[in-house]
Amino acid sequence: MTDLTFACTGVRADPYAAGPTLVLRLRITAAAPATRVHALALRCQIRIEPARRGYGPDEAEALADLFGDRSRWGSTLRPVQFAQVGLLVPGFTGETETDLVVPCTYDMDIASTRYFNALQDGEVPLLLLFSGTAFTGAGGFRVEPVPWDREAAYRMPVAVWHEMVEQHFPGCGWLRLPRDTMAELLAYRSRHALASWETTLRALLDAAEPAPPPLALPGAPAPRVTERAAP
């Protein structure tokens, strides 16, 4: 079986993608330099390893909904699934580098998104787990499985994630709502001829605030209290 090793050498945000997308740079190396690989059909599972970094007080507070209070982190700081993507690697001899394209989401109901959003700086410890099929052979053609123990660790700068989100959602957040609630919001916006979703939500928030009590003018008499007359 061809002995292949994997390493992640870098990451960048794709500014031209239709949605938030990270591009990881992979280096694939065969143990024997002259090994001919016709193609690789890979599956890559990417996990976040939260126990492999430290957290400031603000980050710990933002992560409480994922991992609970910091006192419990010894048992709750478990790996978080980030993505699972496929990759077809063209033929090479000995070693090659290729891009692994990872579509992302800014849906705050997704655990990995909430994790990334809670971090202010530093690095995200990632673990890439590989499997798949290798098509090899110098003078012929062999089909071999990629062993399930192939993996690569990488520490992704938090700044890359924030850069990617800012490219697609500059200065904004993201909110997912049930379809019937969204229909009611759309009807409310149409009835009141509101220009944007921001003004729609602001109008609802303002309407939900209780009206402040009227201010008494200086020197004005106190309001008269009317009571039931005694029989």
Coordinates of N, CA, C and O in Angstrom, one line a residue, residues 46-204:
I46 N -13.2 17.7 8.9 CA -12.5 18.8 9.7 C -13.1 19.0 11.0 O -14.4 19.2 11.1
R47 N -12.4 18.9 12.1 CA -12.9 19.0 13.4 C -12.1 20.1 14.2 O -11.0 20.4 13.9
I48 N -12.9 20.8 15.1 CA -12.2 21.8 15.9 C -11.9 21.1 17.2 O -12.7 20.3 17.8
E49 N -10.6 21.3 17.7 CA -10.2 20.7 19.0 C -10.1 21.8 20.0 O -9.0 22.4 20.3
P50 N -11.2 22.2 20.7 CA -11.2 23.4 21.6 C -10.3 23.3 22.8 O -9.9 24.3 23.4
A51 N -10.0 22.0 23.2 CA -9.1 21.9 24.4 C -7.7 22.2 24.1 O -6.9 22.3 25.1
R52 N -7.3 22.5 22.9 CA -5.9 22.7 22.5 C -5.5 24.2 22.5 O -4.5 24.6 22.0
R53 N -6.4 25.1 23.1 CA -6.0 26.5 23.2 C -6.6 27.1 24.5 O -7.5 26.4 25.2
G54 N -6.2 28.3 24.9 CA -6.7 29.0 26.1 C -7.7 30.0 25.7 O -7.9 30.4 24.5
Y55 N -8.5 30.5 26.7 CA -9.6 31.4 26.4 C -9.6 32.5 27.4 O -9.4 32.3 28.6
G56 N -9.8 33.8 27.0 CA -10.0 34.9 27.9 C -11.3 34.9 28.5 O -12.2 34.2 28.1
P57 N -11.6 35.8 29.5 CA -12.9 35.8 30.2 C -14.0 36.1 29.3 O -15.1 35.5 29.4
D58 N -13.9 37.1 28.3 CA -15.0 37.4 27.4 C -15.3 36.2 26.5 O -16.4 35.9 26.2
E59 N -14.2 35.5 26.0 CA -14.4 34.3 25.2 C -15.1 33.2 26.0 O -16.0 32.5 25.4
A60 N -14.7 33.0 27.2 CA -15.3 31.9 28.0 C -16.8 32.2 28.2 O -17.6 31.3 28.2
E61 N -17.1 33.5 28.4 CA -18.6 33.8 28.6 C -19.3 33.6 27.4 O -20.5 33.1 27.4
A62 N -18.7 33.9 26.2 CA -19.4 33.7 24.9 C -19.6 32.2 24.6 O -20.5 31.8 23.8
L63 N -18.7 31.4 25.1 CA -18.8 29.9 24.8 C -19.6 29.2 25.8 O -19.7 27.9 25.7
A64 N -20.2 29.9 26.8 CA -20.9 29.1 27.9 C -22.1 28.3 27.3 O -22.4 27.3 27.8
D65 N -22.7 28.8 26.2 CA -23.9 28.0 25.7 C -23.4 26.7 25.0 O -24.2 25.8 24.8
L66 N -22.1 26.7 24.6 CA -21.6 25.5 24.0 C -21.0 24.5 25.0 O -21.3 23.3 24.9
F67 N -20.3 25.0 26.0 CA -19.5 24.1 26.9 C -19.9 24.3 28.3 O -19.3 23.6 29.2
G68 N -20.8 25.2 28.6 CA -21.2 25.4 30.0 C -20.2 26.3 30.8 O -19.3 26.9 30.2
D69 N -20.3 26.3 32.1 CA -19.4 27.1 32.9 C -18.0 26.6 32.8 O -17.7 25.4 32.6
R70 N -17.0 27.5 32.9 CA -15.6 27.1 32.8 C -15.2 26.0 33.8 O -14.3 25.2 33.5
S71 N -15.9 25.9 34.9 CA -15.5 24.9 35.9 C -15.8 23.5 35.4 O -15.3 22.5 35.9
R72 N -16.7 23.4 34.4 CA -17.1 22.1 33.8 C -16.3 21.7 32.6 O -16.5 20.7 32.0
W73 N -15.4 22.6 32.1 CA -14.7 22.4 30.8 C -13.9 21.1 30.8 O -13.6 20.6 29.7
G74 N -13.5 20.6 31.9 CA -12.7 19.4 31.9 C -13.4 18.2 31.3 O -12.8 17.3 30.7
S75 N -14.8 18.2 31.3 CA -15.6 17.2 30.7 C -16.4 17.6 29.5 O -16.8 16.8 28.8
T76 N -16.6 18.9 29.3 CA -17.4 19.4 28.2 C -16.7 19.9 27.0 O -17.3 20.1 26.0
L77 N -15.4 20.2 27.1 CA -14.6 20.7 26.0 C -14.3 19.6 25.0 O -13.1 19.2 24.9
R78 N -15.3 19.2 24.3 CA -15.1 18.1 23.3 C -14.9 18.6 21.9 O -15.3 19.8 21.6
P79 N -14.4 17.8 21.0 CA -14.3 18.2 19.6 C -15.6 18.6 19.0 O -16.6 18.1 19.3
V80 N -15.6 19.6 18.1 CA -16.7 20.2 17.4 C -16.6 19.9 15.9 O -15.5 20.2 15.3
Q81 N -17.6 19.3 15.3 CA -17.5 19.1 13.9 C -17.6 20.4 13.1 O -18.5 21.2 13.4
F82 N -16.7 20.6 12.2 CA -16.7 21.8 11.4 C -17.2 21.6 10.0 O -18.1 22.3 9.5
A83 N -16.6 20.7 9.3 CA -17.0 20.5 7.9 C -16.6 19.1 7.4 O -15.7 18.4 8.0
Q84 N -17.2 18.6 6.3 CA -16.8 17.4 5.7 C -16.9 17.6 4.2 O -17.9 17.9 3.6
V85 N -15.7 17.5 3.5 CA -15.7 17.9 2.1 C -14.9 16.8 1.3 O -14.1 16.1 1.8
G86 N -15.2 16.8 0.0 CA -14.5 15.9 -0.9 C -13.5 16.6 -1.8 O -13.6 17.8 -2.0
L87 N -12.5 15.9 -2.2 CA -11.4 16.5 -3.0 C -10.9 15.5 -4.0 O -10.5 14.3 -3.6
L88 N -10.7 15.9 -5.3 CA -10.1 15.0 -6.3 C -8.7 15.6 -6.6 O -8.7 16.8 -7.1
V89 N -7.7 14.9 -6.3 CA -6.3 15.4 -6.5 C -5.7 14.8 -7.8 O -5.7 13.6 -8.0
P90 N -5.2 15.7 -8.7 CA -4.7 15.2 -10.0 C -3.4 14.4 -9.7 O -2.8 14.4 -8.6
G91 N -2.9 13.7 -10.7 CA -1.7 12.8 -10.6 C -0.5 13.6 -10.3 O -0.3 14.8 -10.6
F92 N 0.4 12.9 -9.6 CA 1.7 13.5 -9.2 C 2.7 12.4 -8.9 O 2.3 11.2 -8.7
T93 N 3.9 12.8 -8.8 CA 5.0 11.8 -8.4 C 5.7 12.3 -7.2 O 6.2 13.5 -7.2
G94 N 5.7 11.6 -6.1 CA 6.4 11.9 -4.9 C 5.7 12.9 -4.0 O 5.3 12.5 -2.9
E95 N 5.4 14.1 -4.5 CA 4.7 15.1 -3.6 C 4.0 16.1 -4.4 O 4.3 16.4 -5.6
T96 N 2.9 16.6 -3.9 CA 2.1 17.7 -4.6 C 1.5 18.6 -3.5 O 1.4 18.2 -2.3
E97 N 1.0 19.7 -4.0 CA 0.2 20.6 -3.1 C -1.1 21.0 -3.9 O -1.1 21.1 -5.1
T98 N -2.1 21.1 -3.1 CA -3.5 21.4 -3.7 C -4.3 22.2 -2.7 O -4.0 22.2 -1.5
D99 N -5.4 22.7 -3.2 CA -6.3 23.5 -2.4 C -7.5 22.7 -2.0 O -8.1 21.9 -2.8
L100 N -7.9 22.8 -0.7 CA -9.1 22.1 -0.2 C -10.1 23.3 0.1 O -9.9 24.1 1.0
V101 N -11.1 23.3 -0.7 CA -12.1 24.4 -0.6 C -13.2 24.0 0.4 O -13.8 22.9 0.3
V102 N -13.4 24.8 1.4 CA -14.3 24.5 2.5 C -15.4 25.6 2.6 O -15.2 26.7 3.1
P103 N -16.6 25.3 2.0 CA -17.8 26.2 2.2 C -18.2 26.3 3.7 O -18.2 25.4 4.4
C104 N -18.4 27.6 4.1 CA -18.8 27.8 5.5 C -20.1 28.5 5.6 O -20.8 28.9 4.6
T105 N -20.6 28.6 6.8 CA -21.9 29.3 7.0 C -21.8 30.3 8.2 O -20.9 30.1 9.1
Y106 N -22.6 31.3 8.2 CA -22.7 32.2 9.3 C -23.9 32.0 10.1 O -24.4 32.9 10.8
D107 N -24.5 30.8 10.0 CA -25.7 30.5 10.8 C -25.3 30.2 12.2 O -24.6 29.3 12.6
M108 N -25.8 31.1 13.1 CA -25.4 31.0 14.5 C -26.1 29.9 15.3 O -25.8 29.7 16.5
D109 N -26.9 29.1 14.6 CA -27.4 27.9 15.2 C -26.5 26.7 15.1 O -26.7 25.7 15.6
I110 N -25.4 26.9 14.3 CA -24.4 25.9 14.0 C -23.3 26.0 15.1 O -22.8 27.1 15.3
A111 N -22.9 24.9 15.8 CA -22.0 25.0 16.9 C -20.6 25.6 16.4 O -20.1 26.4 17.1
S112 N -20.1 25.1 15.3 CA -18.8 25.6 14.9 C -18.8 27.1 14.6 O -17.9 27.8 14.9
T113 N -19.9 27.6 14.0 CA -20.0 29.1 13.8 C -20.1 29.9 15.1 O -19.4 30.9 15.2
R114 N -20.8 29.4 16.1 CA -20.8 30.0 17.4 C -19.4 30.0 18.0 O -19.0 31.0 18.7
Y115 N -18.7 28.9 17.9 CA -17.4 28.8 18.4 C -16.5 29.9 17.8 O -15.8 30.6 18.5
F116 N -16.4 29.9 16.4 CA -15.6 30.8 15.7 C -15.9 32.3 16.1 O -15.1 33.1 16.4
N117 N -17.2 32.6 16.2 CA -17.7 33.9 16.5 C -17.3 34.4 17.9 O -17.1 35.6 18.1
A118 N -17.2 33.4 18.8 CA -16.8 33.8 20.2 C -15.4 34.1 20.4 O -15.0 34.8 21.4
L119 N -14.5 33.7 19.5 CA -13.1 34.0 19.6 C -12.7 35.4 19.2 O -13.2 35.8 18.1
Q120 N -11.8 36.0 19.9 CA -11.4 37.4 19.6 C -10.1 37.4 18.9 O -9.9 38.3 18.0
D121 N -9.2 36.5 19.2 CA -7.9 36.5 18.5 C -7.2 35.2 18.8 O -7.8 34.2 19.3
G122 N -6.0 35.0 18.3 CA -5.3 33.7 18.5 C -5.5 32.8 17.3 O -5.7 33.2 16.2
E123 N -5.6 31.5 17.6 CA -5.7 30.5 16.6 C -6.8 29.5 17.0 O -7.1 29.3 18.1
V124 N -7.3 28.9 15.9 CA -8.3 27.8 16.1 C -7.6 26.5 15.8 O -7.1 26.2 14.7
P125 N -7.5 25.6 16.8 CA -6.9 24.3 16.5 C -7.8 23.3 15.7 O -8.9 22.9 16.2
L126 N -7.4 23.0 14.5 CA -8.1 22.1 13.6 C -7.5 20.8 13.5 O -6.2 20.7 13.6
L127 N -8.3 19.8 13.3 CA -7.7 18.4 12.9 C -8.4 18.0 11.7 O -9.6 17.9 11.6
L128 N -7.6 17.7 10.6 CA -8.1 17.2 9.4 C -7.9 15.7 9.3 O -6.8 15.2 9.4
L129 N -9.0 14.9 9.1 CA -9.0 13.5 9.1 C -9.3 13.0 7.6 O -10.3 13.4 7.0
F130 N -8.4 12.2 7.0 CA -8.5 11.9 5.6 C -8.9 10.4 5.5 O -8.5 9.5 6.2
S131 N -9.6 10.1 4.4 CA -9.8 8.8 3.9 C -10.1 8.9 2.4 O -10.2 10.0 1.9
G132 N -10.3 7.7 1.8 CA -10.6 7.8 0.3 C -9.9 6.7 -0.4 O -9.6 5.6 0.1
T133 N -9.6 7.0 -1.7 CA -9.1 6.0 -2.6 C -7.9 6.6 -3.4 O -8.0 7.7 -3.9
A134 N -6.8 5.8 -3.5 CA -5.6 6.2 -4.2 C -5.5 5.3 -5.5 O -5.6 4.1 -5.4
F135 N -5.2 5.9 -6.6 CA -5.0 5.2 -7.9 C -3.5 5.4 -8.2 O -3.0 6.5 -8.5
T136 N -2.7 4.3 -8.1 CA -1.3 4.3 -8.1 C -0.7 3.3 -9.1 O -1.5 2.5 -9.7
G137 N 0.6 3.3 -9.2 CA 1.3 2.3 -10.0 C 2.2 3.0 -11.1 O 1.7 3.8 -11.8
A138 N 3.5 2.6 -11.1 CA 4.4 3.2 -12.1 C 4.2 2.6 -13.4 O 4.1 3.3 -14.4
G139 N 4.1 1.2 -13.5 CA 3.9 0.6 -14.8 C 2.6 0.0 -15.0 O 2.3 -0.6 -16.1
G140 N 1.7 0.3 -14.1 CA 0.3 -0.3 -14.2 C -0.7 0.6 -13.5 O -0.4 1.8 -13.3
F141 N -1.7 0.0 -13.0 CA -2.8 0.8 -12.4 C -3.3 0.0 -11.2 O -3.8 -1.1 -11.4
R142 N -3.2 0.5 -10.0 CA -3.7 -0.1 -8.8 C -4.6 0.8 -8.1 O -4.5 2.0 -8.1
V143 N -5.6 0.2 -7.4 CA -6.6 0.9 -6.6 C -6.4 0.6 -5.1 O -6.5 -0.6 -4.8
E144 N -6.1 1.6 -4.3 CA -5.7 1.3 -2.9 C -6.6 2.2 -2.0 O -6.8 3.4 -2.4
P145 N -6.9 1.8 -0.8 CA -7.6 2.7 0.1 C -6.6 3.6 0.8 O -5.5 3.2 1.0
V146 N -7.0 4.8 1.1 CA -6.3 5.7 1.9 C -6.6 5.3 3.4 O -7.7 5.4 3.7
P147 N -5.6 5.0 4.1 CA -5.8 4.5 5.5 C -6.6 5.5 6.3 O -6.4 6.8 6.2
W148 N -7.5 5.0 7.2 CA -8.3 5.9 8.0 C -7.5 6.7 9.1 O -8.0 7.6 9.7
D149 N -6.3 6.3 9.3 CA -5.5 7.0 10.3 C -4.7 8.2 9.8 O -3.9 8.8 10.5
R150 N -4.9 8.6 8.5 CA -4.2 9.7 7.9 C -4.9 11.0 8.5 O -6.1 11.2 8.4
E151 N -4.1 11.9 9.0 CA -4.6 13.1 9.6 C -3.6 14.2 9.5 O -2.4 14.0 9.3
A152 N -4.0 15.5 9.8 CA -3.1 16.6 9.8 C -3.7 17.6 10.8 O -4.9 18.0 10.7
A153 N -2.8 18.2 11.6 CA -3.2 19.2 12.6 C -2.8 20.6 12.0 O -1.8 20.7 11.3
Y154 N -3.7 21.6 12.3 CA -3.4 22.9 11.8 C -4.0 23.9 12.7 O -5.1 23.7 13.2
R155 N -3.3 25.0 13.0 CA -3.8 26.1 13.8 C -4.1 27.3 12.9 O -3.3 28.0 12.5
M156 N -5.4 27.5 12.7 CA -5.9 28.5 11.8 C -6.0 29.8 12.5 O -6.7 29.9 13.6
P157 N -5.4 30.9 12.0 CA -5.6 32.2 12.7 C -7.1 32.6 12.7 O -7.8 32.5 11.7
V158 N -7.5 33.1 13.9 CA -8.9 33.5 14.0 C -9.2 34.7 13.1 O -10.3 34.8 12.6
A159 N -8.2 35.5 12.8 CA -8.4 36.7 11.9 C -8.9 36.3 10.5 O -9.6 37.0 9.9
V160 N -8.5 35.1 10.1 CA -8.9 34.6 8.7 C -10.4 34.4 8.7 O -11.1 34.7 7.8
W161 N -10.9 33.8 9.8 CA -12.4 33.6 9.9 C -13.1 34.9 9.9 O -14.1 35.1 9.1
H162 N -12.7 35.8 10.7 CA -13.4 37.1 10.8 C -13.3 37.9 9.4 O -14.2 38.6 9.0
E163 N -12.1 37.8 8.8 CA -12.0 38.4 7.4 C -13.0 37.8 6.5 O -13.6 38.5 5.7
M164 N -13.1 36.5 6.5 CA -14.1 35.8 5.6 C -15.5 36.3 5.8 O -16.2 36.6 4.9
V165 N -15.9 36.4 7.1 CA -17.3 36.8 7.4 C -17.5 38.2 7.0 O -18.5 38.6 6.5
E166 N -16.5 39.1 7.3 CA -16.6 40.5 6.9 C -16.7 40.7 5.4 O -17.4 41.7 5.0
Q167 N -16.1 39.8 4.6 CA -16.2 40.0 3.2 C -17.7 39.8 2.7 O -18.1 40.5 1.8
H168 N -18.4 38.9 3.4 CA -19.8 38.6 2.9 C -20.9 39.2 3.7 O -22.0 39.5 3.2
F169 N -20.6 39.5 5.0 CA -21.6 40.2 5.9 C -20.9 41.3 6.6 O -20.8 41.3 7.8
P170 N -20.5 42.4 5.9 CA -19.8 43.5 6.5 C -20.7 44.2 7.6 O -21.7 44.7 7.3
G171 N -20.2 44.2 8.8 CA -20.8 44.9 9.9 C -22.2 44.3 10.3 O -22.9 45.0 10.9
C172 N -22.5 43.1 9.9 CA -23.8 42.5 10.1 C -23.7 41.2 10.8 O -22.7 40.5 10.9
G173 N -24.8 40.8 11.4 CA -25.0 39.4 11.9 C -26.0 38.6 11.1 O -26.4 39.1 10.0
W174 N -26.3 37.4 11.5 CA -27.2 36.6 10.7 C -28.2 35.9 11.7 O -27.8 35.5 12.7
L175 N -29.5 35.9 11.2 CA -30.5 35.4 12.1 C -31.4 34.5 11.3 O -31.9 34.8 10.2
R176 N -31.6 33.2 11.8 CA -32.5 32.3 11.1 C -33.8 32.2 11.8 O -33.8 32.0 13.1
L177 N -35.0 32.3 11.1 CA -36.3 32.3 11.7 C -37.2 31.2 11.1 O -37.0 30.9 9.9
P178 N -38.2 30.7 11.8 CA -39.1 29.7 11.2 C -39.9 30.4 10.0 O -40.0 31.7 10.0
R179 N -40.3 29.6 9.1 CA -41.0 30.2 7.9 C -42.2 31.0 8.2 O -42.4 32.1 7.6
D180 N -43.0 30.6 9.2 CA -44.2 31.3 9.5 C -43.9 32.6 10.1 O -44.6 33.7 9.9
T181 N -42.9 32.7 11.0 CA -42.5 33.9 11.6 C -41.9 34.9 10.6 O -42.2 36.1 10.6
M182 N -41.2 34.4 9.6 CA -40.6 35.2 8.5 C -41.8 35.8 7.7 O -41.7 37.0 7.3
A183 N -42.8 35.0 7.5 CA -44.0 35.5 6.7 C -44.7 36.6 7.4 O -45.1 37.6 6.8
E184 N -44.8 36.5 8.7 CA -45.4 37.6 9.5 C -44.6 38.8 9.5 O -45.1 39.9 9.4
L185 N -43.3 38.7 9.6 CA -42.4 39.8 9.5 C -42.5 40.5 8.2 O -42.6 41.8 8.1
L186 N -42.6 39.7 7.1 CA -42.7 40.3 5.8 C -44.0 41.0 5.6 O -44.1 42.1 5.0
A187 N -45.1 40.5 6.1 CA -46.4 41.1 6.1 C -46.4 42.5 6.8 O -46.9 43.5 6.4
Y188 N -45.7 42.5 8.0 CA -45.6 43.7 8.8 C -44.8 44.7 8.1 O -45.2 45.9 8.0
R189 N -43.7 44.3 7.5 CA -42.9 45.3 6.7 C -43.7 45.9 5.5 O -43.6 47.1 5.3
S190 N -44.5 45.0 4.8 CA -45.2 45.5 3.7 C -46.3 46.5 4.1 O -46.6 47.5 3.5
R191 N -47.0 46.2 5.2 CA -48.1 47.0 5.7 C -47.6 48.4 6.1 O -48.3 49.4 5.9
H192 N -46.4 48.5 6.6 CA -45.9 49.7 7.1 C -44.9 50.4 6.1 O -44.3 51.4 6.5
A193 N -44.8 49.8 5.0 CA -43.9 50.3 3.9 C -42.5 50.6 4.5 O -42.0 51.7 4.2
L194 N -41.9 49.7 5.2 CA -40.6 49.9 5.8 C -39.5 49.5 4.8 O -39.7 48.5 4.0
A195 N -38.4 50.3 4.8 CA -37.4 50.2 3.7 C -36.5 49.0 3.8 O -36.0 48.5 2.8
S196 N -36.3 48.5 5.0 CA -35.3 47.4 5.2 C -35.7 46.5 6.4 O -36.6 46.9 7.2
W197 N -35.0 45.4 6.6 CA -35.3 44.5 7.7 C -34.8 45.2 9.0 O -35.4 45.0 10.1
E198 N -33.8 46.0 8.9 CA -33.3 46.7 10.1 C -34.4 47.7 10.6 O -34.6 47.7 11.8
T199 N -35.0 48.5 9.7 CA -36.0 49.4 10.2 C -37.3 48.6 10.6 O -38.0 49.1 11.5
T200 N -37.5 47.4 10.1 CA -38.6 46.6 10.5 C -38.4 46.2 11.9 O -39.3 46.3 12.8
L201 N -37.3 45.6 12.2 CA -37.0 45.1 13.6 C -36.9 46.3 14.6 O -37.4 46.2 15.7
R202 N -36.4 47.4 14.1 CA -36.3 48.6 15.0 C -37.7 49.1 15.4 O -38.0 49.5 16.5
A203 N -38.6 49.1 14.4 CA -40.0 49.5 14.7 C -40.7 48.6 15.7 O -41.4 49.1 16.6
L204 N -40.4 47.3 15.6 CA -41.0 46.4 16.5 C -40.4 46.5 17.9 O -41.1 46.5 18.9

